[in-house]
PDB file of C-alpha atoms in Angstrom:
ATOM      1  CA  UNK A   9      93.375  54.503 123.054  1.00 51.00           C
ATOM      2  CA  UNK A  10      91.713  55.819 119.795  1.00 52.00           C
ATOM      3  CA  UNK A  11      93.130  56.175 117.038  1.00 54.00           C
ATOM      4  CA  UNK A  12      92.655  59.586 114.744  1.00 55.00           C
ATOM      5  CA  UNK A  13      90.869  57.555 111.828  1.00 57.00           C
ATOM      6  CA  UNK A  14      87.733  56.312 113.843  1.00 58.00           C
ATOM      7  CA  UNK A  15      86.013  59.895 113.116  1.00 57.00           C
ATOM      8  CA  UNK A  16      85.616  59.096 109.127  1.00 46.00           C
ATOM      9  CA  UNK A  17      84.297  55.680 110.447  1.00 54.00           C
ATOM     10  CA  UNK A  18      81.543  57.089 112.552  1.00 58.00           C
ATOM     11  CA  UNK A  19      80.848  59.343 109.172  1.00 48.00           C
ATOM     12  CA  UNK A  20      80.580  56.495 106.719  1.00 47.00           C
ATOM     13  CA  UNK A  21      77.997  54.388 109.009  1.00 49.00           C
ATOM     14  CA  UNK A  22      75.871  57.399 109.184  1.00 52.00           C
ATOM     15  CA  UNK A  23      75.935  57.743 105.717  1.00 48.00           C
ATOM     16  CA  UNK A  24      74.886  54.288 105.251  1.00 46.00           C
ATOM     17  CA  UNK A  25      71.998  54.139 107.277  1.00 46.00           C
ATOM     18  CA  UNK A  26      70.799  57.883 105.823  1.00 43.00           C
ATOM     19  CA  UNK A  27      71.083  56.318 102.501  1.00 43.00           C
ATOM     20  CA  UNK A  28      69.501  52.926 103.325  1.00 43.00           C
ATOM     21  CA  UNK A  29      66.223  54.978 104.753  1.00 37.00           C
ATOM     22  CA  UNK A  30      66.189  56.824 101.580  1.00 39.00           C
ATOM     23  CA  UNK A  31      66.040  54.326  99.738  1.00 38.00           C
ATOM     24  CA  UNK A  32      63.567  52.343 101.656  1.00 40.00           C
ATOM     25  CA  UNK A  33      61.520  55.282 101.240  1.00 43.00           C
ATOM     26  CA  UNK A  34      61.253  55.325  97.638  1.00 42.00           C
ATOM     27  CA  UNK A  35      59.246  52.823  97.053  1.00 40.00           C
ATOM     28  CA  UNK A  36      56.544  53.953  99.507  1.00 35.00           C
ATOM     29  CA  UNK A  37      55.395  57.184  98.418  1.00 37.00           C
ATOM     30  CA  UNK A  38      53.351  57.412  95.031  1.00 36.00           C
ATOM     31  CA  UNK A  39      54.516  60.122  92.305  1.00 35.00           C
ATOM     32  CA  UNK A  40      52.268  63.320  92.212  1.00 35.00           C
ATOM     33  CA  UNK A  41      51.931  65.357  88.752  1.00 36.00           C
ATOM     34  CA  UNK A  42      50.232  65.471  85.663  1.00 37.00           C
ATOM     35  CA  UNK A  43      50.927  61.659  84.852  1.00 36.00           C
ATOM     36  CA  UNK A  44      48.342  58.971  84.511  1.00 36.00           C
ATOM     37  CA  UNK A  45      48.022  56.647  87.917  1.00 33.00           C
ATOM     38  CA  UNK A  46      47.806  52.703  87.904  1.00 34.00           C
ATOM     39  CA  UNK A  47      46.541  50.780  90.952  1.00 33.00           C
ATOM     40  CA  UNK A  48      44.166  48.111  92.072  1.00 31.00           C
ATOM     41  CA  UNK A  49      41.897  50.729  93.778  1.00 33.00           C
ATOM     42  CA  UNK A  50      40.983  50.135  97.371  1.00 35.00           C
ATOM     43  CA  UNK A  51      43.876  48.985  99.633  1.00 35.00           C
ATOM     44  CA  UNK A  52      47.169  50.231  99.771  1.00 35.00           C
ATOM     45  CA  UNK A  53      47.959  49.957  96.654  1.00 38.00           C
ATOM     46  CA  UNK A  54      50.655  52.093  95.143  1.00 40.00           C
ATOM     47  CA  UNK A  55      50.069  55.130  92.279  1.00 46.00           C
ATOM     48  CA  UNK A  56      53.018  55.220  90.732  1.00 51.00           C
ATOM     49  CA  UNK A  57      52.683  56.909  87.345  1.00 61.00           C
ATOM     50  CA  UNK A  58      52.724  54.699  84.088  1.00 73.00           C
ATOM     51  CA  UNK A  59      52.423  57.467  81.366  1.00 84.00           C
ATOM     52  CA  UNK A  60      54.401  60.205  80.976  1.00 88.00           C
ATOM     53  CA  UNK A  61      50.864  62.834  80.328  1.00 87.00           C
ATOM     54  CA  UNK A  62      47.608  61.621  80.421  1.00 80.00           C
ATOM     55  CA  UNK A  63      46.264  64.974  78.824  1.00 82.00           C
ATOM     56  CA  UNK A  64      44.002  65.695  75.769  1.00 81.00           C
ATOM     57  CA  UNK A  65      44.300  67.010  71.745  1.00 77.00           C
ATOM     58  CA  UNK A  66      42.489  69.728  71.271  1.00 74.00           C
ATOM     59  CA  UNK A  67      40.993  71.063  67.333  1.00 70.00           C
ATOM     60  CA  UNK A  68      44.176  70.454  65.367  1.00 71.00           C
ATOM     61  CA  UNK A  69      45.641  74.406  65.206  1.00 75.00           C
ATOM     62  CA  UNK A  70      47.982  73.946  61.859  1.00 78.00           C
ATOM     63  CA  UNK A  71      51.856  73.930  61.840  1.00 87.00           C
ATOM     64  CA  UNK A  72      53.284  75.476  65.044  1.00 93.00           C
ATOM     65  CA  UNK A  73      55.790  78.384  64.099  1.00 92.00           C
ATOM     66  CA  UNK A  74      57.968  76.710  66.812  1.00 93.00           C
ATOM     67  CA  UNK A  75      58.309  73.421  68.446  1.00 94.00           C
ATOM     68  CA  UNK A  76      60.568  73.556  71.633  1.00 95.00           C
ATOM     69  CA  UNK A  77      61.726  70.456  73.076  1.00 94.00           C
ATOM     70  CA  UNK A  78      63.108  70.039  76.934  1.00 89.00           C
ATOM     71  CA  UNK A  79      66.189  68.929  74.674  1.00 86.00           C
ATOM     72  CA  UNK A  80      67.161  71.781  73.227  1.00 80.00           C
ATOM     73  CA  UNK A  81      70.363  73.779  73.755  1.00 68.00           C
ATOM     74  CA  UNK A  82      68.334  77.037  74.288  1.00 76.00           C
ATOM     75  CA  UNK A  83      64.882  77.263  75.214  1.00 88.00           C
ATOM     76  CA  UNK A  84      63.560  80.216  73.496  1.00 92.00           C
ATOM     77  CA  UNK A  85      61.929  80.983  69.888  1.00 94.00           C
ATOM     78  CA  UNK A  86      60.662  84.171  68.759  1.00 95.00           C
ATOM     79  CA  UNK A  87      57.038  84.305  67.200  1.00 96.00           C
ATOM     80  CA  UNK A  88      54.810  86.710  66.332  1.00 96.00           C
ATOM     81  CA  UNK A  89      50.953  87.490  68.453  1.00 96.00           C
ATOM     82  CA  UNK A  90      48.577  84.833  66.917  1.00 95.00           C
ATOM     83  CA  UNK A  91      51.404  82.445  65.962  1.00 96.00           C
ATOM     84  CA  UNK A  92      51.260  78.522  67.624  1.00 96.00           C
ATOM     85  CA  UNK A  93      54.364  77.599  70.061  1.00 96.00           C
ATOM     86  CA  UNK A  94      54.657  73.685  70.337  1.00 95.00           C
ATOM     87  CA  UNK A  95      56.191  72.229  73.354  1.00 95.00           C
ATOM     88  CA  UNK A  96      57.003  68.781  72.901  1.00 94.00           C
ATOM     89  CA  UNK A  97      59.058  67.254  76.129  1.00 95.00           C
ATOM     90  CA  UNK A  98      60.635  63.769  76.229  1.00 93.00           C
ATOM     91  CA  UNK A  99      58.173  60.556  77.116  1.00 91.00           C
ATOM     92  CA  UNK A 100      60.966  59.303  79.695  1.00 91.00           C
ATOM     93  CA  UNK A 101      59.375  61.357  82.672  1.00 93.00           C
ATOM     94  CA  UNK A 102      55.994  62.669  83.962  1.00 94.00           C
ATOM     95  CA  UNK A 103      55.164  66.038  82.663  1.00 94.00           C
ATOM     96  CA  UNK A 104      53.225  68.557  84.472  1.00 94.00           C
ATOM     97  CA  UNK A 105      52.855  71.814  83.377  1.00 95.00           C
ATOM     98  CA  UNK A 106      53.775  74.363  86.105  1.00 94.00           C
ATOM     99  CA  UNK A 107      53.535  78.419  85.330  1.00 95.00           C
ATOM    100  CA  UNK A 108      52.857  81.160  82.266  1.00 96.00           C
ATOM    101  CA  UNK A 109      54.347  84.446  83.187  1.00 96.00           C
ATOM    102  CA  UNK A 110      52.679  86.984  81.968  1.00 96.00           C
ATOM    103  CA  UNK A 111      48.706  85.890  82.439  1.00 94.00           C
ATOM    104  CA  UNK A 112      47.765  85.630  79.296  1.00 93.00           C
ATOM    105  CA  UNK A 113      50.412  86.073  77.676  1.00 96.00           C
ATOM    106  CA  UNK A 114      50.334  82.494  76.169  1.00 97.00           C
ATOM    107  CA  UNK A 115      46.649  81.367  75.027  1.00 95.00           C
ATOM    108  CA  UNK A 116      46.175  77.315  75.644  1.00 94.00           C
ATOM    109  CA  UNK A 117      45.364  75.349  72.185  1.00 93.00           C
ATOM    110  CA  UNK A 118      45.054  72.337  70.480  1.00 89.00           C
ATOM    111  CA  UNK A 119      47.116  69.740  72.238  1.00 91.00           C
ATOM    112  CA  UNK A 120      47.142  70.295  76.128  1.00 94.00           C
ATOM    113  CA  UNK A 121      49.260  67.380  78.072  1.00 94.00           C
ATOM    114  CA  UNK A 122      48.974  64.890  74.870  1.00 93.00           C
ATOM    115  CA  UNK A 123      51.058  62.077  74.292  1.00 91.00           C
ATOM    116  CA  UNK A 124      51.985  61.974  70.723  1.00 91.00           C
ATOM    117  CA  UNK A 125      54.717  60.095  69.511  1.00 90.00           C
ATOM    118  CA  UNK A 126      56.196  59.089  72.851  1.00 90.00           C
ATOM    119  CA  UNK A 127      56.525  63.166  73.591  1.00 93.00           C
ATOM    120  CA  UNK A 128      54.515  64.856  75.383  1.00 94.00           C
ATOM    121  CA  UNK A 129      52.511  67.912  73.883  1.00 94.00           C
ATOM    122  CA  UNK A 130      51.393  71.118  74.569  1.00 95.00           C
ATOM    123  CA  UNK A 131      50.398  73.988  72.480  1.00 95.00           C
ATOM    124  CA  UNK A 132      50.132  77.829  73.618  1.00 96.00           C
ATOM    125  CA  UNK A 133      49.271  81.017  70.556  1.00 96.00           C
ATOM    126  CA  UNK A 134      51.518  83.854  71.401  1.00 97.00           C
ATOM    127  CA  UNK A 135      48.759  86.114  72.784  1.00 97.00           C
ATOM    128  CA  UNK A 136      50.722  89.317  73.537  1.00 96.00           C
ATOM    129  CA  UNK A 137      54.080  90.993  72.044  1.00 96.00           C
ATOM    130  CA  UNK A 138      56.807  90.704  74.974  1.00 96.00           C
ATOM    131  CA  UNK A 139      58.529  87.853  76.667  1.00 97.00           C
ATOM    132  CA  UNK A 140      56.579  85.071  78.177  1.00 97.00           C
ATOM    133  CA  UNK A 141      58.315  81.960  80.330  1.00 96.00           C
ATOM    134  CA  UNK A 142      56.293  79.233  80.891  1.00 96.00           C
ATOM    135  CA  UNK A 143      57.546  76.380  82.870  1.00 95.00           C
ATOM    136  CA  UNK A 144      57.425  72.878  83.299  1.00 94.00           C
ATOM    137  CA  UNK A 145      58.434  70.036  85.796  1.00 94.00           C
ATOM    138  CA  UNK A 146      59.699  66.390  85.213  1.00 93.00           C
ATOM    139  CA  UNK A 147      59.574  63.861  87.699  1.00 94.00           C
ATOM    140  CA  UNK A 148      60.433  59.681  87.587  1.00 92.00           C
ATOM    141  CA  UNK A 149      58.309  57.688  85.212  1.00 92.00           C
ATOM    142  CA  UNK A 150      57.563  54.488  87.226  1.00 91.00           C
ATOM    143  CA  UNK A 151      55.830  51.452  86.946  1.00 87.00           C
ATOM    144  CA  UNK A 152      52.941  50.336  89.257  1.00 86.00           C
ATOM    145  CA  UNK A 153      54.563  48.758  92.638  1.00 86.00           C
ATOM    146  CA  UNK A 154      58.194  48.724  91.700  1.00 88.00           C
ATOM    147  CA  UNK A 155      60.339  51.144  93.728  1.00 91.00           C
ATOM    148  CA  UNK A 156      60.969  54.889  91.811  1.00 89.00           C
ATOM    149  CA  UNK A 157      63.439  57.108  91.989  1.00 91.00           C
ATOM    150  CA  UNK A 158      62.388  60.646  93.526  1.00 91.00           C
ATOM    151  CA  UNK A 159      63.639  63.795  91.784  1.00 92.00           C
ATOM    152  CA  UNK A 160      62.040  66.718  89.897  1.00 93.00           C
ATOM    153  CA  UNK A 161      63.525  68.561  86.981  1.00 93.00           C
ATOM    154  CA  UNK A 162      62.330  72.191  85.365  1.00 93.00           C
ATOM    155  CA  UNK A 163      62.345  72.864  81.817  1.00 93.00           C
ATOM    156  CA  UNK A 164      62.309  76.694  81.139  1.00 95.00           C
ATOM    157  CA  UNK A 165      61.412  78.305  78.051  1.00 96.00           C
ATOM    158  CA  UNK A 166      61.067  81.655  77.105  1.00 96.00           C
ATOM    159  CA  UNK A 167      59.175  82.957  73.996  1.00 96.00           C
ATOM    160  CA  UNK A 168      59.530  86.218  72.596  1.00 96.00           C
ATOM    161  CA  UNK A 169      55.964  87.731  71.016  1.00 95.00           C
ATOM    162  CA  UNK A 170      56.503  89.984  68.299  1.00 95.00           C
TER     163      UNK A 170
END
């Protein structure tokens, strides 16, 4: 005879195993993104990321009229066309940068992926009067054949060109 509490049984156990594949999966799959990889080369060995941006500074541009971190309470800052936006997002995940909306909009400068100061750094000149989002993604930070959480996070921010 069964009794009605076997069905939250049969529930859990699934649950289990989902969660112990997941997990067993983690470790297998290296990170994608902007970030700087960290292997052995040749083999199997795993490229899980080590730095949160492996990118470059550019011609130092002067003071930015804004800086903008992934932090703040609300991600938008008015400047006016020519003016320097600074987007500095938080060394404890891989940064990639993902879209500028408007084209052109937002003109590339100076620092473009840099790690300064444990943050990492990007700077855009307000190229056009209007509103401009430009958007970036955050994954795990790992370290080289350890197992790494998988997730990805978006930081929004929205600059208004006067």
């Amino acid at each position: 005879m069964r009794r009605n509490g076997d069905g939250w049984r049969r529930w859990l156990v699934a649950l289990v195993a989902l969660l112990a594949l997941l997990v067993a999966g983690c470790g297998s799959a290296g990170a994608t993104g902007g970030g700087a990889t960290s292997g052995t080369g040749g083999g199997g060995a795993s490229s899980a990321k080590t730095l949160p941006c492996d990118g470059s500074s550019g011609a130092s541009v002067g003071t930015p009229s804004a800086t903008l971190r992934n932090t703040d309470a609300s991600h938008a800052a008015t400047a006016p066309v020519g003016a320097v936006v600074e987007f500095r997002l938080d060394g404890q995940h891989v940064w990639t940068l993902g879209t500028v909306k408007p084209n052109g909009a937002l003109t590339p400068v100076g620092a473009q992926a840099a790690l300064e100061q444990g943050d990492c750094v990007w700077d855009f000149q307000v190229a056009q009067a209007g509103d401009a989002v430009i958007t970036f993604t955050g994954t795990a930070l790992c370290q080289p054949n350890l197992m790494c959480p998988a997730y990805a996070m978006l930081a929004s921010f929205t600059i208004h060109g006067v």
